[in-house]
Amino acid sequence: MASNAARISALREGLDRPSRVVDWPTVDHRHAYISEIYGQNVFTLKELQKHLPKPVYARFVQQIKGRQTLDRPTADAVAHAVRVWAMDRGATHFTHWFQPQTGTTAEKHDNFLTLKTVVGDLDETSPIDTFSGSQLLQSEPDASSFPNGGMRTTFEARGYTIWDTTSPMFIRKGPHGTYVLYIPSVFISYNGEALDEKTVLLRSAETLANAALRLLRVLGDTETKRVYTTLGTEQEFFLIDRALYQLRPDLKITGRTLIGSMPPKHQQLEDHYFGQIPSRVLACISEMELELFKLGVPVKTRHNEVAPQQFEFAPIFEEASVAVDHNLLAMETLHQVAHRHGLKVLFHEKPFKGINGSGKHCNWSMSTDNGENLLDPSAKPETNYRFLLFLLATLDAVNKHAGLLRAGIASSSNEHRLGAQEAPPGIISAFLGEHLNEVLDSIEELRDVRNFSRPHMESVKVGGTVLDLKVSTLPQIARDLTDRNRTSPFAFTGNKFEFRAVGSKQSPSFPVALLNAAVAASIDLVAEALEKQKGSKPQLTVDDILNVIRHFVKQTKSVRFEGNNYSQEWVDEAARRGLPNIKSCPVAFRQLLEPSHAALLTKTGIFTETELHSRYHILVEKYAKDLLIEAHTLKTMTVQSVLPAAFAYRKELADALKTLKEVGEDIATSPEKAILTRLKSQVDRLNAANDKLVSVIDKAEGLEGEAQADYSSAELTAAMEEVRAATDVIESQVADKYWPYPKYTELLL
Ligand code: ADP
Ligand code: MG
């Protein structure tokens, strides 16, 4: 068998080969309209209506709207309808599809087969296809192997998946023409505790909806029936050659490179961002889009990102719970499609040290059932008060619960990105843009807020800028789309907030649920303040509203930051303002149990005490496990490949020196000798660093829970850094032919 080095060089030569489509025939991209194929694999309400008798359909809609459990005959009818629809399209199996706390989705396939006994002279069984209402509604996976944070002991390890009727069913094509009916589900324990990401997200959405309705009512809105959160996820990722990926155990096991020095050219020429998409990548992404269109996932945008081999796609925003399902579907689909193109997708937040990492910018807003965006200032002038109140509630939430939001984005992988050169630091602040900032400043600074309600007053001077107040009583707030601050972890971008600190790999569920929870609580406070102002009056006056606005402007001032979030000045300034700067995961996770955050989550009913502690333990445990897996991988690579490569090169140099000596050369001054000496010192360094790593691993493995996470966070990370530092120098010293792994240059260019 060829050595690794020989295989790599063979692969290097083959790098420009055309895309290899492995299992499936090439996809025909000549569809005239995306709208024609859009949603063709989704069992929509329209589809259901076609398949059900009118009264049954009406009963279904009524029960879903009223959030009741479906009655048995209705469930049976829906199950029958969806089975017929799915089987017509080739489906043989169904699965409840759910989101355990592993960051990905889970599924267990069952087929439609039933053996029915035909009673006769000799009883005989005959095969038929069936799917009952109870199979549709509920399934009982063997749940003992999912993360539960000690919530269930093995003997009562029953878990249930239950159809989430807010998200439509769909069929998905597997390899070799297999089709499976997917039933989006929640996953709960025998006692009804959430074991998944989705239940919590749905609860948080409901909490926020109730608070928002309360605020709308006190503002005199009697029409709106429902408020929901909207979410659009900009997904960043890397695509690299799969054959090269196969040669990197670190990428395969941990999703990131644990060693590797920077190539001479990476992103410094800024020639990748928005550049022409490489053809193999475009073929891959187009095929992913095609699959997603059929699944009713509204992907919209695709482009190159800043780093080499880094790309992004973004969908049209949707109701948050559906958007989360769709984000996870899109990630899984890209994963599969990339395989067929000889590519490997890396969703890790920081696959390559020193090179930009990936995020999942969560664009978030609130909308009424009439489709009015509550964070859109360009709506009718009368609604600008409403806009300001919802905006301030969001700021208040970020201000009070920055630590909680930080917990929602903490993971061993995102840790490498947060605080790195391209990503927001561990300080959560909000960016509003110049114009909006001045509106808030002027409201705060004007001693007499009633100035705003003087009809004749058309403009007000704020720090040299004239603020347009033409509308008789209200500051006119223009939507400024050009105003951007890419360094802010939480930026207002015209009509929505963009939570940029969320990691590319993580499910958006948890961070969005925490955001919803915090905003819901602050909306309640705003509503309460308004209710107090209103007292027994028939309606609020402009002054009443401005009083409340002004109070919250003052209250939330310290969380607003317009400058460069990557700068040291901001770190210092944030410390002066008393904003938390949370640098490590264990500290971030503890925020979940910090009394004010914990009270927020449990009082709103989004988490029970048990669920919150369970969630905390799962996160802590996973974090320590992730680090230990990385450490073991690094140790193995060092011992089995890096050191041997260095030894081989040393032998070559030593042999050369021996030969030179034999022919009478003065070897003391030879370059071979100098290189050998330099290499020896790095090999000694690496060897010592690896010994240290081994002892730190041993110690970490003797610990448990929080102690293990704390120790690993401090010691394992440092020990791994030192091994890496030595290795990366050795990489630059050892002859290329000996190097056992594809280098950054091969992986990225
Ligand atoms: P921008 O360039 O300002 O980021 P885009 O329209 O490209 O604007 O938006 C980026 C993402 O934000 C997209 O996924 C988009 O659907 C989403 N988005 C736009 N409006 C909203 C909204 N009201 N709520 C949630 N997401 C939104
Ligand atoms: Mg954006």
mmCIF file of C-alpha atoms and ligand atoms in Angstrom, residues 234 363 484 498, ligand 2:
data_model
loop_
_atom_site.group_PDB
_atom_site.id
_atom_site.type_symbol
_atom_site.label_atom_id
_atom_site.label_comp_id
_atom_site.label_asym_id
_atom_site.label_seq_id
_atom_site.Cartn_x
_atom_site.Cartn_y
_atom_site.Cartn_z
ATOM 1 C CA GLU A 234 -27.562 32.824 6.989
ATOM 2 C CA ASN A 363 -32.050 37.210 11.511
ATOM 3 C CA ARG A 484 -23.729 48.012 8.814
ATOM 4 C CA GLU A 498 -29.211 39.862 13.339
HETATM 5 MG MG MG B 2 -27.488 39.756 6.730
#
